[in-house]
Structure formats: C-alpha cells, structure tokens
Coordinates of C-alpha atoms and ligand atoms in Angstrom, one line a residue:
M85 CA 52.0 -47.9 118.0
T86 CA 51.7 -51.2 116.0
D87 CA 50.6 -51.9 112.5
K88 CA 47.6 -53.8 113.8
D89 CA 44.3 -52.5 112.3
M90 CA 42.6 -50.5 115.0
N91 CA 39.6 -49.4 112.9
L92 CA 36.9 -49.0 115.5
F93 CA 34.2 -50.2 113.1
T94 CA 36.1 -53.5 112.7
S95 CA 36.0 -54.1 116.5
L96 CA 32.3 -53.2 116.7
R97 CA 31.5 -55.4 113.7
A98 CA 33.3 -58.3 115.3
A99 CA 30.7 -58.3 118.1
F100 CA 27.6 -58.4 115.8
P101 CA 26.0 -61.7 116.8
E102 CA 26.1 -64.3 114.0
P103 CA 24.1 -65.2 111.9
L104 CA 23.2 -61.5 111.9
D105 CA 19.4 -62.2 111.7
A106 CA 18.5 -60.9 115.1
T107 CA 17.2 -57.4 115.7
A108 CA 19.9 -54.9 116.5
I109 CA 17.8 -51.8 116.7
E110 CA 14.0 -51.5 117.2
T111 CA 12.5 -48.0 116.8
E112 CA 9.6 -46.5 118.7
D113 CA 7.6 -46.9 115.4
G114 CA 8.2 -50.7 115.5
L115 CA 10.8 -50.7 112.7
C116 CA 13.4 -53.5 113.2
Y117 CA 17.0 -53.3 111.9
S118 CA 18.9 -56.6 112.0
W119 CA 22.6 -56.8 112.5
R120 CA 22.8 -57.7 108.8
D121 CA 21.0 -54.4 108.0
L122 CA 23.6 -52.5 109.9
E123 CA 26.4 -54.3 108.2
R124 CA 25.0 -53.9 104.6
A125 CA 23.6 -50.4 104.8
S126 CA 26.8 -49.0 106.4
A127 CA 28.8 -50.8 103.7
M128 CA 26.7 -49.1 101.0
L129 CA 27.2 -45.7 102.6
A130 CA 30.9 -46.4 103.0
N131 CA 31.1 -47.2 99.3
L132 CA 29.3 -44.0 98.5
L133 CA 31.9 -42.0 100.5
E134 CA 34.7 -43.9 98.8
S135 CA 33.2 -43.2 95.4
L136 CA 33.6 -39.5 96.1
A137 CA 37.4 -39.9 96.1
L138 CA 37.9 -37.6 99.1
P139 CA 41.3 -37.0 100.6
P140 CA 42.1 -39.4 103.4
A141 CA 40.7 -38.5 106.8
S142 CA 38.2 -36.0 105.4
R143 CA 35.8 -34.5 107.8
I144 CA 32.1 -35.6 107.3
A145 CA 30.0 -32.9 109.1
V146 CA 26.5 -34.1 110.0
Q147 CA 23.6 -32.0 111.3
V148 CA 20.5 -34.2 111.1
E149 CA 17.6 -35.4 113.3
K150 CA 18.3 -38.5 115.3
S151 CA 17.7 -41.7 113.2
V152 CA 19.1 -45.1 112.7
E153 CA 20.3 -44.0 109.3
A154 CA 22.4 -41.3 111.0
V155 CA 24.0 -44.1 113.0
L156 CA 24.7 -46.0 109.7
L157 CA 26.4 -42.8 108.3
Y158 CA 28.6 -42.7 111.4
L159 CA 29.5 -46.4 111.0
A160 CA 30.2 -45.8 107.3
T161 CA 32.5 -42.9 108.1
L162 CA 34.5 -45.1 110.4
R163 CA 34.6 -47.9 107.8
A164 CA 35.8 -45.5 105.1
G165 CA 38.5 -44.1 107.3
H166 CA 37.1 -40.5 107.4
V167 CA 36.4 -38.3 110.5
F168 CA 32.8 -37.9 111.8
L169 CA 31.8 -34.5 112.9
P170 CA 28.4 -34.5 114.6
L171 CA 26.5 -31.2 115.1
N172 CA 23.7 -30.4 117.5
T173 CA 20.4 -30.0 115.6
A174 CA 19.7 -26.9 117.7
Y175 CA 22.6 -24.9 116.2
Q176 CA 21.7 -22.0 114.0
S177 CA 23.3 -20.6 110.9
G178 CA 26.0 -18.5 112.7
E179 CA 27.0 -21.4 114.9
I180 CA 27.1 -23.9 111.9
A181 CA 29.1 -21.4 109.8
Y182 CA 31.8 -21.3 112.5
F183 CA 32.0 -25.1 112.8
I184 CA 32.1 -25.7 109.0
G185 CA 34.5 -22.9 108.4
N186 CA 36.8 -24.2 111.1
A187 CA 36.6 -27.9 110.3
E188 CA 36.5 -27.6 106.5
P189 CA 34.6 -30.8 105.9
A190 CA 34.7 -32.4 102.5
V191 CA 31.1 -33.6 102.9
V192 CA 28.2 -32.0 104.8
V193 CA 25.0 -33.9 105.5
C194 CA 21.9 -31.9 106.7
S195 CA 18.1 -32.1 106.9
T196 CA 16.2 -31.2 103.7
K197 CA 14.6 -28.3 105.5
N198 CA 18.0 -26.7 106.1
F199 CA 19.6 -27.5 102.7
G200 CA 19.3 -23.9 101.4
W201 CA 21.4 -22.2 104.1
V202 CA 23.6 -25.1 105.1
S203 CA 24.7 -25.8 101.5
K204 CA 25.5 -22.2 101.0
I205 CA 27.8 -22.2 104.1
A206 CA 29.3 -25.5 103.1
F207 CA 30.2 -24.7 99.6
Q208 CA 31.6 -21.3 100.6
A209 CA 33.9 -23.2 103.1
G210 CA 35.1 -25.5 100.3
A211 CA 32.9 -28.6 100.9
R212 CA 32.7 -30.8 97.8
H213 CA 29.4 -32.4 98.5
V214 CA 26.2 -31.6 100.5
F215 CA 23.7 -34.4 101.0
T216 CA 20.4 -34.5 102.8
L217 CA 19.2 -37.0 105.3
D218 CA 15.8 -36.9 107.0
D219 CA 14.5 -38.9 109.9
D220 CA 11.9 -40.7 107.7
R221 CA 14.6 -42.6 105.6
T222 CA 14.5 -40.0 102.8
G223 CA 17.1 -37.6 101.4
S224 CA 19.8 -37.6 98.7
L225 CA 22.3 -39.4 100.8
L226 CA 20.3 -42.6 100.9
Q227 CA 19.2 -42.2 97.3
R228 CA 22.8 -42.1 96.2
A229 CA 23.9 -44.9 98.4
A230 CA 21.1 -47.2 97.1
H231 CA 23.3 -47.6 93.9
C232 CA 26.3 -48.8 95.9
S233 CA 27.5 -52.3 96.7
D234 CA 26.6 -53.7 100.1
Q235 CA 30.0 -55.3 100.4
H236 CA 32.8 -53.2 101.9
Q237 CA 36.2 -53.8 103.5
P238 CA 36.9 -51.3 106.3
V239 CA 40.0 -49.1 105.7
P240 CA 42.7 -50.1 108.1
R241 CA 43.3 -47.5 110.8
Q242 CA 46.0 -47.0 113.4
A243 CA 45.2 -46.2 117.1
D244 CA 46.1 -42.6 116.7
D245 CA 44.1 -42.0 113.5
L246 CA 41.2 -39.7 114.0
A247 CA 37.7 -41.1 114.1
A248 CA 35.7 -38.0 115.2
I249 CA 35.8 -34.4 116.1
L250 CA 33.5 -33.1 118.8
Y251 CA 33.2 -29.4 119.2
T252 CA 33.2 -28.2 122.8
S253 CA 32.9 -24.6 123.7
G254 CA 35.7 -22.6 125.2
T255 CA 35.5 -20.3 128.2
T256 CA 37.1 -17.7 126.0
G257 CA 37.0 -17.5 122.3
R258 CA 35.1 -19.9 120.0
S259 CA 34.5 -23.6 120.3
K260 CA 37.4 -26.1 120.0
G261 CA 37.2 -29.3 118.1
A262 CA 38.3 -32.2 120.4
M263 CA 40.0 -34.8 118.1
L264 CA 39.2 -38.3 119.2
S265 CA 41.0 -41.3 117.6
H266 CA 40.0 -44.8 116.9
G267 CA 42.2 -45.9 119.8
N268 CA 40.6 -43.4 122.2
L269 CA 37.1 -44.6 121.5
L270 CA 37.9 -48.3 121.2
S271 CA 39.8 -48.4 124.5
N272 CA 37.1 -46.6 126.4
A273 CA 34.3 -48.8 124.9
R274 CA 36.2 -52.0 125.9
V275 CA 36.8 -50.7 129.4
L276 CA 33.2 -49.8 129.9
Q277 CA 32.0 -53.1 128.5
S278 CA 33.8 -55.0 131.1
Y279 CA 33.5 -52.5 134.0
W280 CA 29.7 -52.3 133.6
G281 CA 29.3 -56.0 133.3
W282 CA 27.6 -56.0 129.9
R283 CA 26.1 -59.5 129.3
S284 CA 27.1 -61.2 126.1
P285 CA 24.3 -62.5 123.8
E286 CA 25.2 -66.0 124.9
Q287 CA 24.5 -65.0 128.5
G288 CA 21.1 -63.8 127.5
G289 CA 22.3 -60.4 126.3
D290 CA 21.5 -56.9 127.4
V291 CA 18.8 -54.6 125.9
L292 CA 19.7 -50.8 126.0
I293 CA 17.1 -48.1 125.9
H294 CA 18.7 -45.4 123.7
A295 CA 16.9 -42.1 124.3
L296 CA 19.8 -39.6 124.1
P297 CA 20.8 -37.4 121.2
I298 CA 23.6 -38.8 119.0
F299 CA 25.6 -35.7 118.5
H300 CA 27.4 -35.8 121.8
V301 CA 29.7 -38.2 123.6
H302 CA 26.9 -39.7 125.9
G303 CA 24.5 -40.9 123.2
L304 CA 27.0 -41.4 120.3
F305 CA 29.9 -43.1 122.1
V306 CA 29.0 -44.3 125.6
A307 CA 25.5 -45.6 124.8
L308 CA 25.9 -46.6 121.1
H309 CA 29.3 -48.2 121.3
G310 CA 28.3 -49.9 124.6
A311 CA 25.5 -51.7 122.8
L312 CA 27.3 -52.4 119.6
I313 CA 30.5 -53.7 121.0
N314 CA 28.5 -56.1 123.1
G315 CA 26.2 -57.2 120.3
S316 CA 23.2 -55.9 122.4
R317 CA 19.8 -54.9 121.1
M318 CA 18.7 -51.2 121.4
L319 CA 15.2 -49.9 121.9
W320 CA 15.5 -46.6 120.0
F321 CA 13.8 -43.3 120.8
S322 CA 14.3 -40.5 118.3
R323 CA 13.6 -38.1 121.2
F324 CA 13.2 -38.6 124.9
D325 CA 9.7 -39.1 126.1
A326 CA 9.5 -40.0 129.8
R327 CA 6.2 -41.8 129.5
A328 CA 7.1 -43.9 126.5
V329 CA 10.5 -44.8 128.0
V330 CA 8.9 -45.9 131.3
Q331 CA 6.5 -48.1 129.3
Q332 CA 9.4 -49.8 127.6
L333 CA 11.4 -50.4 130.8
P334 CA 10.1 -54.0 131.3
R335 CA 11.7 -54.9 127.9
A336 CA 15.1 -53.5 128.7
T337 CA 18.1 -54.2 131.0
V338 CA 20.2 -51.0 130.7
F339 CA 19.3 -47.3 130.6
M340 CA 21.6 -44.3 130.3
G341 CA 20.6 -40.7 130.8
V342 CA 21.5 -37.2 131.9
P343 CA 20.0 -36.3 135.3
T344 CA 17.0 -34.4 133.6
L345 CA 15.8 -37.7 132.1
Y346 CA 15.7 -39.3 135.6
V347 CA 13.9 -36.3 137.1
R348 CA 11.3 -36.5 134.3
M349 CA 10.9 -40.3 134.7
L350 CA 10.3 -39.9 138.4
A351 CA 7.3 -37.7 137.6
E352 CA 5.7 -40.7 135.8
P353 CA 3.3 -42.6 138.1
A354 CA 4.0 -45.8 136.2
L355 CA 7.6 -45.8 137.3
D356 CA 7.8 -48.5 140.0
R357 CA 9.6 -51.7 140.9
A358 CA 7.5 -53.8 138.6
A359 CA 8.4 -51.6 135.6
C360 CA 12.1 -52.1 136.4
R361 CA 11.9 -55.8 137.1
N362 CA 14.2 -56.8 134.3
M363 CA 16.5 -53.8 134.5
R364 CA 20.2 -54.6 135.4
L365 CA 21.7 -51.1 135.4
F366 CA 20.7 -47.4 135.4
I367 CA 23.6 -45.1 134.5
A368 CA 23.7 -41.3 134.8
G369 CA 26.2 -38.6 133.8
S370 CA 27.0 -35.5 131.8
A371 CA 25.9 -33.3 134.7
P372 CA 25.7 -33.6 138.5
L373 CA 23.0 -36.0 139.7
L374 CA 21.3 -34.4 142.7
I375 CA 21.4 -36.6 145.8
E376 CA 17.6 -36.2 146.1
T377 CA 17.1 -37.8 142.6
F378 CA 19.5 -40.6 143.5
Q379 CA 17.7 -41.4 146.7
E380 CA 14.1 -41.0 145.3
W381 CA 15.1 -43.3 142.4
E382 CA 16.3 -46.0 144.8
Q383 CA 13.1 -45.8 146.9
R384 CA 10.8 -45.9 143.8
T385 CA 12.6 -48.6 141.8
G386 CA 14.8 -50.5 144.1
H387 CA 17.8 -49.6 141.8
T388 CA 20.8 -47.6 142.7
I389 CA 21.8 -45.3 139.9
L390 CA 25.5 -45.7 138.8
E391 CA 26.9 -42.2 138.3
R392 CA 30.0 -41.7 136.1
Y393 CA 32.0 -38.7 134.8
G394 CA 33.5 -37.9 131.4
M395 CA 34.2 -35.1 128.9
S396 CA 34.2 -34.7 125.2
E397 CA 38.0 -34.6 125.3
T398 CA 38.3 -37.8 127.3
V399 CA 35.2 -39.9 126.8
M400 CA 34.6 -41.7 130.2
L401 CA 37.0 -41.1 133.1
T402 CA 35.4 -42.4 136.3
S403 CA 32.5 -44.6 137.3
N404 CA 30.9 -45.8 140.5
P405 CA 31.3 -49.5 140.9
Y406 CA 29.0 -52.0 139.1
L407 CA 29.9 -54.9 141.2
A408 CA 29.0 -54.8 144.9
A409 CA 32.3 -56.4 145.7
A410 CA 34.1 -53.2 144.5
G411 CA 32.1 -51.0 146.9
P412 CA 28.7 -49.3 147.1
R413 CA 27.5 -46.8 144.4
R414 CA 27.7 -43.5 146.3
G415 CA 25.4 -40.7 145.4
G416 CA 27.1 -37.3 145.1
T417 CA 30.3 -39.0 143.9
V418 CA 31.4 -40.1 140.4
G419 CA 33.2 -43.2 141.7
F420 CA 36.7 -44.4 140.9
P421 CA 39.0 -43.7 137.9
L422 CA 38.3 -46.4 135.3
P423 CA 40.9 -49.0 134.7
G424 CA 43.8 -47.4 132.7
V425 CA 42.8 -43.9 133.7
A426 CA 45.2 -42.0 135.9
L427 CA 43.4 -39.2 137.8
R428 CA 44.9 -36.7 140.2
V429 CA 43.9 -33.6 142.0
C430 CA 46.3 -30.7 141.9
G431 CA 46.8 -27.4 143.6
D432 CA 47.4 -24.0 142.1
H433 CA 51.1 -24.6 141.7
G434 CA 50.6 -28.0 140.1
Q435 CA 51.4 -29.9 143.3
V436 CA 49.5 -33.2 143.7
L437 CA 47.1 -32.9 146.6
P438 CA 46.4 -35.6 149.2
P439 CA 43.0 -37.3 149.5
G440 CA 40.3 -35.0 150.9
E441 CA 41.8 -31.8 149.5
V442 CA 40.0 -29.8 146.8
G443 CA 41.9 -28.9 143.5
G444 CA 41.9 -29.2 139.8
I445 CA 41.2 -32.6 138.3
Q446 CA 43.9 -33.8 135.8
V447 CA 43.7 -37.1 133.9
R448 CA 45.9 -39.3 131.6
G449 CA 45.0 -42.4 129.7
P450 CA 44.5 -44.1 126.4
N451 CA 41.0 -42.4 126.2
V452 CA 42.4 -38.9 126.4
F453 CA 42.1 -37.0 123.1
Q454 CA 44.7 -36.1 120.5
G455 CA 44.3 -32.3 120.9
Y456 CA 42.2 -29.5 119.7
W457 CA 41.7 -29.3 115.9
R458 CA 44.1 -26.8 114.5
M459 CA 44.8 -25.3 117.9
P460 CA 48.3 -26.5 118.9
E461 CA 48.8 -23.6 121.3
K462 CA 45.5 -24.3 123.1
T463 CA 46.3 -28.0 123.2
R464 CA 49.7 -27.4 124.8
E465 CA 48.1 -25.1 127.4
E466 CA 45.7 -27.8 128.5
F467 CA 48.3 -30.5 129.1
T468 CA 50.9 -30.6 131.9
D469 CA 54.5 -31.4 131.2
D470 CA 54.0 -35.0 132.2
G471 CA 51.1 -35.5 129.9
F472 CA 48.1 -34.9 132.1
F473 CA 45.0 -33.1 130.7
R474 CA 43.6 -30.3 132.8
T475 CA 39.8 -31.0 132.9
G476 CA 38.8 -27.7 134.3
D477 CA 36.7 -29.6 136.9
V478 CA 37.4 -29.0 140.5
G479 CA 37.1 -31.9 143.0
L480 CA 38.6 -34.2 145.5
I481 CA 39.4 -37.9 146.0
D482 CA 37.9 -39.0 149.3
A483 CA 39.5 -41.4 151.8
Q484 CA 37.9 -44.4 150.1
G485 CA 39.1 -43.3 146.6
Y486 CA 35.8 -42.0 145.3
V487 CA 36.1 -38.9 143.2
R488 CA 33.8 -36.0 144.1
I489 CA 33.3 -33.0 141.7
V490 CA 32.7 -29.9 143.7
G491 CA 32.8 -27.2 141.1
R492 CA 34.4 -26.0 137.9
S493 CA 37.3 -23.6 137.2
K494 CA 35.8 -23.1 133.8
D495 CA 32.8 -20.7 133.6
L496 CA 30.3 -23.2 132.3
I497 CA 26.6 -23.9 132.9
I498 CA 25.4 -27.5 132.3
S499 CA 21.7 -27.3 131.5
G500 CA 19.8 -30.6 130.9
G501 CA 23.2 -32.2 130.0
Y502 CA 24.1 -29.5 127.4
N503 CA 27.0 -27.2 128.0
V504 CA 26.4 -23.5 127.8
Y505 CA 29.3 -21.1 128.0
P506 CA 28.3 -17.7 129.5
A507 CA 31.1 -15.9 127.6
E508 CA 29.4 -16.8 124.3
I509 CA 26.0 -15.5 125.5
E510 CA 27.5 -12.4 127.1
A511 CA 29.3 -11.5 123.9
C512 CA 26.0 -11.6 122.0
I513 CA 24.1 -9.5 124.6
N514 CA 26.9 -7.0 124.7
E515 CA 26.6 -6.3 121.0
M516 CA 22.9 -5.3 121.4
P517 CA 21.9 -1.7 121.2
G518 CA 21.4 -0.1 124.6
V519 CA 23.5 -2.7 126.4
A520 CA 26.6 -1.6 128.3
E521 CA 27.6 -4.9 129.8
S522 CA 26.2 -8.3 130.9
A523 CA 26.8 -11.3 133.0
V524 CA 25.3 -14.8 132.6
V525 CA 25.2 -17.1 135.6
G526 CA 23.8 -20.6 136.2
V527 CA 21.2 -21.1 138.9
P528 CA 19.5 -24.3 140.1
H529 CA 16.5 -25.5 138.1
P530 CA 14.1 -28.4 139.0
D531 CA 14.0 -29.8 135.5
F532 CA 17.3 -28.9 133.8
G533 CA 19.4 -29.0 136.9
E534 CA 20.9 -25.6 136.1
V535 CA 19.8 -22.8 133.7
G536 CA 21.2 -19.5 132.7
V537 CA 20.1 -16.1 134.0
A538 CA 21.2 -13.0 132.2
V539 CA 22.0 -9.8 134.2
V540 CA 22.3 -6.7 132.0
I541 CA 23.5 -3.2 132.6
A542 CA 22.0 -0.5 130.3
R543 CA 23.9 2.2 128.6
P544 CA 23.3 5.7 130.0
G545 CA 19.9 6.9 128.7
A546 CA 18.9 3.5 127.2
S547 CA 16.4 1.1 128.5
P548 CA 16.8 -2.3 126.8
Q549 CA 13.9 -4.7 127.5
P550 CA 14.5 -8.2 128.9
D551 CA 12.1 -9.9 126.5
A552 CA 13.6 -8.1 123.5
I553 CA 17.1 -9.3 124.6
L554 CA 16.0 -12.9 124.9
A555 CA 14.1 -12.8 121.6
A556 CA 17.2 -11.4 119.9
L557 CA 19.4 -14.1 121.4
K558 CA 16.9 -16.7 120.2
A559 CA 17.4 -15.6 116.6
T560 CA 21.1 -16.3 116.7
L561 CA 21.9 -19.0 119.2
A562 CA 20.8 -22.7 119.8
N563 CA 17.6 -22.7 121.9
F564 CA 19.1 -24.5 124.9
K565 CA 21.7 -21.7 125.3
I566 CA 19.0 -19.0 125.8
P567 CA 18.9 -17.8 129.4
K568 CA 15.6 -18.6 131.0
R569 CA 15.3 -15.1 132.5
C570 CA 16.9 -11.7 131.9
H571 CA 17.1 -8.9 134.5
V572 CA 18.2 -5.3 133.7
V573 CA 19.9 -3.9 136.8
P574 CA 21.8 -0.7 137.7
E575 CA 25.1 -2.4 138.4
L576 CA 27.0 -5.6 138.7
P577 CA 28.8 -6.7 141.9
R578 CA 32.5 -6.4 141.5
N579 CA 35.6 -7.2 143.6
A580 CA 38.5 -4.8 144.3
M581 CA 40.0 -5.7 140.9
G582 CA 36.8 -4.7 139.1
K583 CA 36.0 -8.3 138.2
V584 CA 32.3 -9.2 138.2
Q585 CA 31.5 -11.4 141.2
K586 CA 29.4 -14.1 139.6
N587 CA 29.1 -16.0 142.9
L588 CA 27.2 -13.1 144.3
L589 CA 24.9 -13.0 141.3
R590 CA 24.3 -16.7 141.6
D591 CA 23.3 -16.2 145.3
T592 CA 21.0 -13.3 144.3
Y593 CA 19.1 -15.4 141.7
R594 CA 19.5 -18.9 143.4
Q595 CA 15.8 -19.1 144.4
L596 CA 14.3 -18.0 141.0
F597 CA 13.2 -21.4 139.9
Q598 CA 12.8 -23.1 143.3
P599 CA 9.2 -24.1 144.2
G600 CA 7.5 -22.2 147.0
Ligands
MCA213 C1 15.6 -28.2 125.7 N1 15.4 -27.0 126.2 C2 16.4 -26.7 127.1 C3 17.2 -27.9 127.0 N2 16.6 -28.8 126.2 N3 16.7 -25.7 127.8 C4 17.8 -25.8 128.6 N4 18.6 -26.9 128.6 C5 18.3 -28.0 127.9 N5 19.1 -29.0 127.9 C6 14.4 -26.0 125.9 C7 14.3 -25.6 124.5 O1 15.1 -24.5 124.3 C8 12.8 -25.3 124.3 O2 12.6 -24.0 124.8 C9 12.2 -26.2 125.3 O3 13.1 -26.6 126.3 C10 11.6 -27.5 124.6 O4 12.6 -28.0 123.8 P1 12.7 -29.5 123.4 O5 13.8 -29.7 122.4 O6 11.3 -30.0 123.0 O7 13.1 -30.1 124.8 P2 13.1 -31.6 125.2 O8 12.9 -32.5 124.1 O9 12.2 -31.7 126.4 O10 14.7 -31.8 125.6 C11 15.1 -31.8 126.9 C12 16.1 -32.9 127.0 C13 17.3 -32.6 126.1 C14 15.5 -34.3 126.6 C15 16.6 -33.0 128.5 O11 17.9 -31.3 126.4 C16 18.4 -33.6 126.0 O12 18.2 -34.7 125.3 N6 19.5 -33.5 126.8 C17 20.5 -34.4 126.8 C18 21.8 -33.8 126.4 C19 23.0 -34.8 126.2 O13 22.8 -35.9 125.7 N7 24.1 -34.4 126.8 C20 25.3 -35.3 126.8 C21 26.5 -34.4 126.4 P3 11.8 -22.9 124.0 O14 10.4 -23.6 123.8 O15 11.7 -21.7 124.8 O16 12.5 -22.7 122.7 S1 28.0 -35.5 126.4 C22 28.7 -35.0 127.9 O17 28.2 -34.1 128.5 C23 29.8 -35.7 128.6 C24 30.9 -36.2 127.8 C25 29.3 -36.8 129.4 O18 29.8 -37.0 130.5 O19 28.3 -37.5 129.0
AMP214 P1 31.4 -31.9 127.6 O1 32.4 -30.9 127.4 O2 30.0 -31.7 127.0 O3 31.9 -33.2 127.3 O4 31.1 -31.9 129.2 C1 32.0 -32.3 130.1 C2 31.7 -31.8 131.5 O5 30.5 -32.3 132.0 C3 32.8 -32.2 132.5 O6 34.0 -31.4 132.4 C4 32.0 -32.0 133.8 O7 32.1 -30.6 134.2 C5 30.6 -32.3 133.4 N1 30.2 -33.7 133.8 C6 30.1 -34.8 133.1 N2 29.7 -35.8 133.9 C7 29.5 -35.3 135.2 C8 29.0 -35.8 136.4 N3 28.6 -37.1 136.5 N4 28.9 -35.0 137.4 C9 29.3 -33.7 137.3 N5 29.7 -33.1 136.2 C10 29.8 -33.9 135.1

C-alpha cells in the first residue's frame, strides 16, 4: 500500500469533462444536472457530513427512492471519507432493524414517509442523526446542506479504506455486510472502462441509459461508476419502464440491465434495429441470461448482448469480450476473467480442476472485498489459505477459456436480479401457527427468470391456508422475497439422511409458470 490518495471520488471527479457545463445526468422529467452541479452539490453534502463531526469511517445508511440527489449523497460520503450503506427500498422494518443494528451507522437517511419508524430504529441503535430525502428534491438533508459551502477538498483515502458496505444474505443466519474499499471499486471501474471500450468525451463520448436501482452493485457501481469515470452522460430513469427506455434508445450508446429488463424490452413492438441504431453496447448480468433471450435480442436488434458475472463481494469478475478480436460473445457463458482477476474451478477437496470439469468457482484480485463486517470467522471460512474467495457459484472453464456458470452451491434464488435466500423465508413460515415445516425452491418464470415457491407441511390437526401464509410473509419481508405460490402438502421428499430433496421439489413445480 502506498501513501497515494486513492479516494474513489477524486478519480471519478478527475474524469468530469471540463469546463463542467455539459449535462452529466438527464432525468426522465427533463431535468438536467451539469458536471458542475454534481461537483458543487456533492461538496455541499460532504460539508454537511463533515460539520456533524462524526468519527472517521462512519457508516451512512441510506434507504431512499432512486434520485440524482441520492447519487450526490453517495459521492459526498466518498468525499468525506465515510462508508456508504445503501438499503433496498423494499426492506421492511424488521429487515431494516437488523441492518442498522448490525452496521451501527452514525447517520441514517430515509424517505419522509418512513421517518417515524426508521428514526426510532436508528436512534435505538445509536445513530446520531436521521435525515430525510425524497425523490422530488425535498427533505431535511437537502435543507441542511443548502447552508453549506460548495467547495470541498476530498478526504485522502488509502486503497484498503472502506468506501461501502453492501449487505448480502447468507444461506444460514442473517445477512452479511460485504466491505468494499476505495481500491476495490476503483480498480474494477478502471478495468471495465477499458475492457468495455468506453469512448472518451473527446471521441464523441458514450451515453448510458441508467434504469437500475442504486442500492446494489449493478446500478450503483457498474453502471454509475462506468459513466462517471468516463465523463459520460446518463439518461436517468427513476424506475425501469420498458416502453420509455426503448423510446430513449436512439439517444443512447450503452445499456445495462438484469435479464428481466431485456425480456420486458423484447415485448415492446418499438424495439427494432432502427431504435438501436446508435447503440454501441448492451450488457447483461446479475442473473443467468436465457439463451432464448440472447438469440431473440440479436435477431430483433442486430446487437449481441455482452453477458458478465459478478457479486456484491467482488464487483465484476468476468466478461464476454467487447472486441471481436478477443473472440465472440457467447450466450450461456459469462466470458473470460477480467484483467487482474484470477479465477479457478476447484473440486470438493480444493484441487484445481482442468478445463471442462465442473466445480466451485474461486476468485482472487484487487476487486475482491475486505471481508464481512464484524464477521471475522465467516470471512476466514470463505477464503482459501492462498487467498481465493469461494463464490458459492458452481461452473466450469471451457476449452476456449470461457466461464460457464452451471449452478450454485449456495441455496439461493435470483428473481428479477434480486437475491432471495430460501432459509430466510422458511424461517418466517416455520414460525407461523399450524406450520410444521417448509421448503422454498426456485422455479423458472418467464418474467423474473426464477421465482420462489413455498411448500408447507401442516402440524397434525392444523390446516394453514396458502393465501394466509403469503399474506403474513408480505407483512414482514421485502415484496420481491415473497414466494409467488404456496402449496400445503402432506410430506416433503427426503433422502436417506432425512434432508429435504429440493431438486425433486423443483422438478415437481418446474412447469408452474410455463406457458401452455
Ligand atoms: C418486483 N417484484 C418482484 C421483483 N421485482 N418479484 C420478484 N422478483 C423481483 N425482482 C414484484 C413485487 O413484489 C410486486 O409484487 C410486483 O412485482 C410489482 O412490483 P414493482 O416494484 O412495481 O416491480 P417492477 O418495477 O416491475 O420491478 C421489476 C424489476 C426490478 C424492474 C425487474 O425487480 C428490478 O429493478 N430488478 C433489478 C435488480 C438489480 O438491480 N439487481 C442487481 C443486483 P406485489 O404486487 O405482489 O407486491 S447486483 C448483483 O446481483 C450482482 C453483483 C451483479 O452481478 O450485478
Ligand atoms: P449478489 O450477492 O447480489 O451480488 O449476487 C451475486 C450472484 O449473482 C453471483 O454469485 C451469481 O450467483 C449471480 N450472478 C451474477 N451475474 C450472473 C450471471 N451473468 N449469470 C449467472 N449468475 C450470475
């Protein structure tokens, strides 16, 4: 480690195209934020954070609707040397209480409509300040920042200093906070800038359609950093709307989405070659892209989607090639390890497997996180002795070097790009009156790729109702975690050891959402 300042904000700021007058972000309502607006407004928010005299590297927890102001708060947190902790807007009070209790943020920022319950949780957990921020540029955060100077010198940071904590659920127990440093995020942003051939403003520049949420890696880091570190304009959508995005395609050059976004855009009659005439690159990730979607997209638009693979703990790991000279983009694969990333496939005893053999995917590189927040044991378990991180994904490297993900050793459902951990849902269902046991499995779904189905065993003499079970879950868990169906059955299939055979359950319910 050197003494060189590695504050991520400083590097992003260095790419803002001078003289800062051009539009950096244009919203769907036609609001334009210049690069100067980003510089000054993030300075004001950083000065507000500094005026609070927080301990160094305080966590700033944020659960707000998507807005440019939320981006400014993220940039301000980096500038002020604190640690950004974004939270999915779908999380309910029980989920938020866990995250805030675990991370002990000094500052919590929430929507005005949630202030009552969020502030109670926050102050009980020792937070010093709770601000509000709404998606119409109102709230106490901006009111307070309005009094602050718009000049601010970023706090120097070292590569290993934390920039963000992203909670990612565990297969057992509660969510873990993946600690990402300035060095992790900056190295990944720089690699992607070059690997995906971002065009500098002098070369005519790129225009990114940003239609993803900004509380996960895909929207917050891959998309946002990609545009900022390249000085590229963003067309900003506060929520994904397939029709509106297709309408804006002729004004854009780059799009990033989870597979559901591509499926929904394909259902738009206006999606054709003409709409995509200025597009340079379509990127997909966060969940497996079906080969049918990949092929249909190619036929309709003339563009080959570039699929890549990453995790909250590692940011981006692999990518299909951008340049034709490096090879074709192959559907059903996630491409090659990115420059600087070492990726290997290992067997049950840790032995490195040859190409073509299926095993656990392990990775090492400057992008791999610093560990789980306050979970040194868990962190140690997930790393090998020679410093590789066990991803929990199962795959192979083919003869041409492309990585193919074939499954997961972690019991995880990826629904519309969001991770859902069956263990969390099962624990909630098992607490319900009349329930003896439950199993939640993922099955194919035409829109979300995969969705959860709950299979429940009743206690003797009880008759729990599927609709009541789902309604009770809805009252406690984020909406995307709720299984789309619930079945009460007499027994669960088990192996000789008594373990529930989820693969058999998946087979039983595989056709539930398939047309015809
Ligand atoms: C919404 N619903 C869902 C999902 N989203 N159900 C299952 N899975 C989902 N993903 C349900 C809601 O519970 C609700 O049901 C109904 O759909 C309508 O909700 P709404 O919010 O209006 O839905 P939407 O606006 O149509 O949202 C769908 C979406 C969204 C646009 C696909 O889920 C989305 O933005 N997904 C992207 C997630 C993402 O960015 N992932 C990246 C993670 P009800 O009415 O019954 O309540 S980062 C990552 O994975 C790694 C690092 C990586 O590699 O990138
Ligand atoms: P998260 O914990 O939200 O960061 O999700 C990371 C997980 O998403 C990975 O471990 C993979 O299981 C999955 N994932 C991300 N990108 C892809 C992809 N292109 N194909 C298949 N799975 C993916």
